[in-house]
PDB file of C-alpha atoms and ligand atoms in Angstrom:
ATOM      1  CA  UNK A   1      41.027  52.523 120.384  1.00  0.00           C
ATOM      2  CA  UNK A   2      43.099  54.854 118.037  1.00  0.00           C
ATOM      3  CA  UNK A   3      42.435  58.354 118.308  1.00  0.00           C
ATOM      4  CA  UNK A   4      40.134  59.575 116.055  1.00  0.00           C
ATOM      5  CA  UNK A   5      41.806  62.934 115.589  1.00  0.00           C
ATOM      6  CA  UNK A   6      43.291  63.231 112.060  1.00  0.00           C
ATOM      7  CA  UNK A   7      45.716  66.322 113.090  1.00  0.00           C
ATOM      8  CA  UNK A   8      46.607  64.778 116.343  1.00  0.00           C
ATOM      9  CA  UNK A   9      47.782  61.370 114.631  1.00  0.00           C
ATOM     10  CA  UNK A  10      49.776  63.492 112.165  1.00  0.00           C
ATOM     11  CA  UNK A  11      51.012  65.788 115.201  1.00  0.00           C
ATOM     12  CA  UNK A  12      52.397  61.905 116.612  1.00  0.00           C
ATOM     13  CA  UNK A  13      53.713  60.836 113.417  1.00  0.00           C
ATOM     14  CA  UNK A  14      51.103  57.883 113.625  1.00  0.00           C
ATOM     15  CA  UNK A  15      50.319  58.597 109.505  1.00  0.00           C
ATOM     16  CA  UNK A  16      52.687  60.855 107.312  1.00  0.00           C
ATOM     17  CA  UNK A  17      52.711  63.880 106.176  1.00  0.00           C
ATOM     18  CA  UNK A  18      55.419  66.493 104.814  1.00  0.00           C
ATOM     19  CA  UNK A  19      55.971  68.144 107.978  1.00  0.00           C
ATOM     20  CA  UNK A  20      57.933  71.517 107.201  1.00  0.00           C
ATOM     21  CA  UNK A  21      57.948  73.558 110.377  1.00  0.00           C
ATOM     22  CA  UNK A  22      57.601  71.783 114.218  1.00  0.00           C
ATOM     23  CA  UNK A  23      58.452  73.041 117.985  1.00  0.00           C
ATOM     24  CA  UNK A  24      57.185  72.848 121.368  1.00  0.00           C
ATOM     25  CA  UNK A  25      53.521  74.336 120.842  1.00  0.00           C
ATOM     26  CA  UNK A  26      52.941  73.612 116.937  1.00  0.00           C
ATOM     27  CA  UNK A  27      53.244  71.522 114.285  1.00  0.00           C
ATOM     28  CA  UNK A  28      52.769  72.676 110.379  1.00  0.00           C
ATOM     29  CA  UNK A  29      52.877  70.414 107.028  1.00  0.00           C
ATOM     30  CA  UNK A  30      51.336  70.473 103.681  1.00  0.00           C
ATOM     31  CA  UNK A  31      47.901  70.294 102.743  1.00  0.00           C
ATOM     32  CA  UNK A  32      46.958  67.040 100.475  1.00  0.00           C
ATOM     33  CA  UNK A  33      44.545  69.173  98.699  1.00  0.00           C
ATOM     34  CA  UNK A  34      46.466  72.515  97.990  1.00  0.00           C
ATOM     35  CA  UNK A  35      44.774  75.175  97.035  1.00  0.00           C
ATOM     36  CA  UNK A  36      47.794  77.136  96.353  1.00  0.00           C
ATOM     37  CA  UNK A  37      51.435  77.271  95.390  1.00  0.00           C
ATOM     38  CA  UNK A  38      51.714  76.997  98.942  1.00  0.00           C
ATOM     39  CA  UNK A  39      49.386  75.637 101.083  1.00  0.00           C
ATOM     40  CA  UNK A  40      50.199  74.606 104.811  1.00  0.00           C
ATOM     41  CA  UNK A  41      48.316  74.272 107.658  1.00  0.00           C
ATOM     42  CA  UNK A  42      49.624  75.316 111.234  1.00  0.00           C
ATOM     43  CA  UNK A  43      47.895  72.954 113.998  1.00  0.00           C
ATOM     44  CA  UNK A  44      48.537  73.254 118.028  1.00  0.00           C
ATOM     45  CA  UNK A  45      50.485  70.297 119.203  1.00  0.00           C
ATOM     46  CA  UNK A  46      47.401  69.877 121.901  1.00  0.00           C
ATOM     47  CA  UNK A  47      43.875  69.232 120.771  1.00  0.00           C
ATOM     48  CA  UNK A  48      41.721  71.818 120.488  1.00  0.00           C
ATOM     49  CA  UNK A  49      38.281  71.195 118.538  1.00  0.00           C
ATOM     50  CA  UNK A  50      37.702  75.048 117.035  1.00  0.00           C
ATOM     51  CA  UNK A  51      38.535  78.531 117.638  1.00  0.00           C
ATOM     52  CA  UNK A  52      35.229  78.438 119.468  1.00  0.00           C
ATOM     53  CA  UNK A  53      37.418  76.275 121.921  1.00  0.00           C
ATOM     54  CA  UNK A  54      40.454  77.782 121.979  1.00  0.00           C
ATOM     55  CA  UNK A  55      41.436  79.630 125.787  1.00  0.00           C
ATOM     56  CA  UNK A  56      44.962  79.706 125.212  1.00  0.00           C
ATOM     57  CA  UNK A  57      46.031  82.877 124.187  1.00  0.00           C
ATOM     58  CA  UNK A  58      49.872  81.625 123.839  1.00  0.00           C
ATOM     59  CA  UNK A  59      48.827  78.738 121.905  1.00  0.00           C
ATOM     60  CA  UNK A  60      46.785  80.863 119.689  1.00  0.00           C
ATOM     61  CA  UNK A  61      50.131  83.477 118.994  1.00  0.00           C
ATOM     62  CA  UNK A  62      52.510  80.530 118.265  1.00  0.00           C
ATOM     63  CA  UNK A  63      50.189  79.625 115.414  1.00  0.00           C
ATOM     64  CA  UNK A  64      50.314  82.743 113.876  1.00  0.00           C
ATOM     65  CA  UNK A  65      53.908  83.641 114.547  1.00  0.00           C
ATOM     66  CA  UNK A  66      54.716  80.154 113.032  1.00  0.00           C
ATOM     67  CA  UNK A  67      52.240  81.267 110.063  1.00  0.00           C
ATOM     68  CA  UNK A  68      54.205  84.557 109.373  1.00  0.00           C
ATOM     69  CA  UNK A  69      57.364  82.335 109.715  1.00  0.00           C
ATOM     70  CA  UNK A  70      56.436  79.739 107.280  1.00  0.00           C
ATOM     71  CA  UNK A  71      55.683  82.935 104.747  1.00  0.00           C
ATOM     72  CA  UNK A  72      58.997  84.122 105.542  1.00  0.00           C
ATOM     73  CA  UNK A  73      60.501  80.585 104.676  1.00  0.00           C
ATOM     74  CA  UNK A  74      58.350  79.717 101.606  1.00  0.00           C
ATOM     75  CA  UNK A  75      59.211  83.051 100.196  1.00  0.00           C
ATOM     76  CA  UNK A  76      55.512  84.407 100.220  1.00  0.00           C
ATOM     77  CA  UNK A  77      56.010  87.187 102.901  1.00  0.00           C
ATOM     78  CA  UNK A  78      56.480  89.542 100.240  1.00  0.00           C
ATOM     79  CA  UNK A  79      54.285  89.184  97.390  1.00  0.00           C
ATOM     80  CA  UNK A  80      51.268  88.439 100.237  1.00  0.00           C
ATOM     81  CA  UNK A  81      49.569  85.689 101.442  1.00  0.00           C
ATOM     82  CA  UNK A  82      46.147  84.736 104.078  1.00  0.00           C
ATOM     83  CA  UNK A  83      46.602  83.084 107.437  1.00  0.00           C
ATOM     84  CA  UNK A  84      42.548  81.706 107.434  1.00  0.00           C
ATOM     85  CA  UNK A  85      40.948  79.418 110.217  1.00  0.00           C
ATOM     86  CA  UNK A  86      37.863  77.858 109.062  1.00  0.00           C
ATOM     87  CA  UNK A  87      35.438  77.954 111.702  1.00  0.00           C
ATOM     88  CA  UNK A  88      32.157  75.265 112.059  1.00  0.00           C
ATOM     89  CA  UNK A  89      29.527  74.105 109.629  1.00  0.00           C
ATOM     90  CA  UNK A  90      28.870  77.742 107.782  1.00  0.00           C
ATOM     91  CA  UNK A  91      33.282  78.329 108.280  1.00  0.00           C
ATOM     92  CA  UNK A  92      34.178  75.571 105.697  1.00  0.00           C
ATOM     93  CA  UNK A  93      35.857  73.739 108.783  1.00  0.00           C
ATOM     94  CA  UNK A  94      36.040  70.339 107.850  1.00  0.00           C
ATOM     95  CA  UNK A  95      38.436  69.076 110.389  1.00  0.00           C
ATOM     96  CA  UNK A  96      37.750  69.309 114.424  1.00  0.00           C
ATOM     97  CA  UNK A  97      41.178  70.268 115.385  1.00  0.00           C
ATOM     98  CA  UNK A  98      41.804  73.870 114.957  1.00  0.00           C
ATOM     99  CA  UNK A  99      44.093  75.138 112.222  1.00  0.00           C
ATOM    100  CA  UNK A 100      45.698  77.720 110.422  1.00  0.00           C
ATOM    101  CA  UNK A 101      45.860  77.935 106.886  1.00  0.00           C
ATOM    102  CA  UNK A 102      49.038  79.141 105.392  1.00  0.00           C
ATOM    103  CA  UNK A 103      48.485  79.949 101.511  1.00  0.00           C
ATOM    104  CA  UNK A 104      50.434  82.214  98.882  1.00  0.00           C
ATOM    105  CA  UNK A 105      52.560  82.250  95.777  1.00  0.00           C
ATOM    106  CA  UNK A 106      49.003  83.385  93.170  1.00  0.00           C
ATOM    107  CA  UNK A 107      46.887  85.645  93.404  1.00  0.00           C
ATOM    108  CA  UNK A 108      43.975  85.013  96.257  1.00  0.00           C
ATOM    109  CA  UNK A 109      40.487  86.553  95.602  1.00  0.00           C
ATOM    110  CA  UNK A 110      38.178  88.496  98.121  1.00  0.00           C
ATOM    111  CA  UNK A 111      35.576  87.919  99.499  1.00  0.00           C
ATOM    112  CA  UNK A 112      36.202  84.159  99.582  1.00  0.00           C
ATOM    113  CA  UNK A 113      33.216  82.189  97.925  1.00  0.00           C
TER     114      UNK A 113
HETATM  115  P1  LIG B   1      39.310  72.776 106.881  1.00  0.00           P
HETATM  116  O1  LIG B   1      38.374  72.391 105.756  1.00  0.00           O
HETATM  117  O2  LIG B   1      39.494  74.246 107.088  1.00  0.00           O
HETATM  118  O3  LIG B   1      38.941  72.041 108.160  1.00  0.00           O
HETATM  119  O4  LIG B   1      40.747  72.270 106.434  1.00  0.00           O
HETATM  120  C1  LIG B   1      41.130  70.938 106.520  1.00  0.00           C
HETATM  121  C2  LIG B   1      42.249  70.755 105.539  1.00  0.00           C
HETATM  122  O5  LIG B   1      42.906  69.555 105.860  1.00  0.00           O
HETATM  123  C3  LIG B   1      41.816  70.645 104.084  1.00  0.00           C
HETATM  124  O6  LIG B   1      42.401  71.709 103.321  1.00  0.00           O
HETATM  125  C4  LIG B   1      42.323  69.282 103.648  1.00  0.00           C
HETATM  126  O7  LIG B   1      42.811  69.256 102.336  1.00  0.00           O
HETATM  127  C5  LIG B   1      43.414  69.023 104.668  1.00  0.00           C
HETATM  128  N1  LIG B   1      43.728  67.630 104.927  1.00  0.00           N
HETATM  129  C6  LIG B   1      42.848  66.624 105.118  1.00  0.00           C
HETATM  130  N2  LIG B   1      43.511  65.476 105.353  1.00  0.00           N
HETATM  131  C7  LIG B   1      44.835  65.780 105.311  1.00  0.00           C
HETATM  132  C8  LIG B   1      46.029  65.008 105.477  1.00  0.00           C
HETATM  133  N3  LIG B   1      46.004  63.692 105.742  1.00  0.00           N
HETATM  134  N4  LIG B   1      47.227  65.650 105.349  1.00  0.00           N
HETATM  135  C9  LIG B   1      47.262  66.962 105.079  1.00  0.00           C
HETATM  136  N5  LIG B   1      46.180  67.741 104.932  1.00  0.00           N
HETATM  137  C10 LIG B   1      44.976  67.151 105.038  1.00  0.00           C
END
């Protein structure tokens, strides 16, 4: 049976996406549904459901050091951007394989809606 994780089959290469930033703990591409001049999402190479799930403190630093990298490189580091994991039902997650959201280049508001 094919796994039924969506990030991990893009973490395999088993369906495509635009990957712009990989090594050995993370993998980050583009969001289909940007909500943002840029919009990428950061995902551990190993599954990991939620943040609610997540015991792995070095895991959880590559993701964000990869975040702050992928500002650097899509030239958002500057004028600002949000690094936001969606957490469960009330979070807006909507996929079970925890994630980072990378997303700059307008204007975000706060709070989020
Ligand atoms: P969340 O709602 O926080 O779980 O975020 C899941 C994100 O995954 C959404 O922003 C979707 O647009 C995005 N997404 C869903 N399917 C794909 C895909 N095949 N490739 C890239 N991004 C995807």
């Amino acid at each position: 049976m094919s796994d039924p994780c969506l990030f991990c089959r893009i973490v395999r290469k088993e369906i495509p996406s635009t990957i712009i930033f990989e090594n050995d703990h993370v993998v980050a591409f583009r969001d289909i549904d940007p909500k943002a001049p840029t919009h990428v999402l950061v995902v551990p190479r190993e599954h990991v459901s939620s943040l609610n799930d997540a015991t792995d403190g070095a895991m959880l630093g590559a993701l964000l050091l990869a975040a702050a990298g992928i500002a650097r490189t899509e030239g958002i580091a500057e004028s600002g951007y949000r690094a936001v994991i969606n957490t469960g039902g009330d979070g807006g997650q909507s996929v079970g394989h925890v994630h980072v959201h990378v997303m700059g280049g307008r204007r975000l508001a706060w709070p989020p809606g």
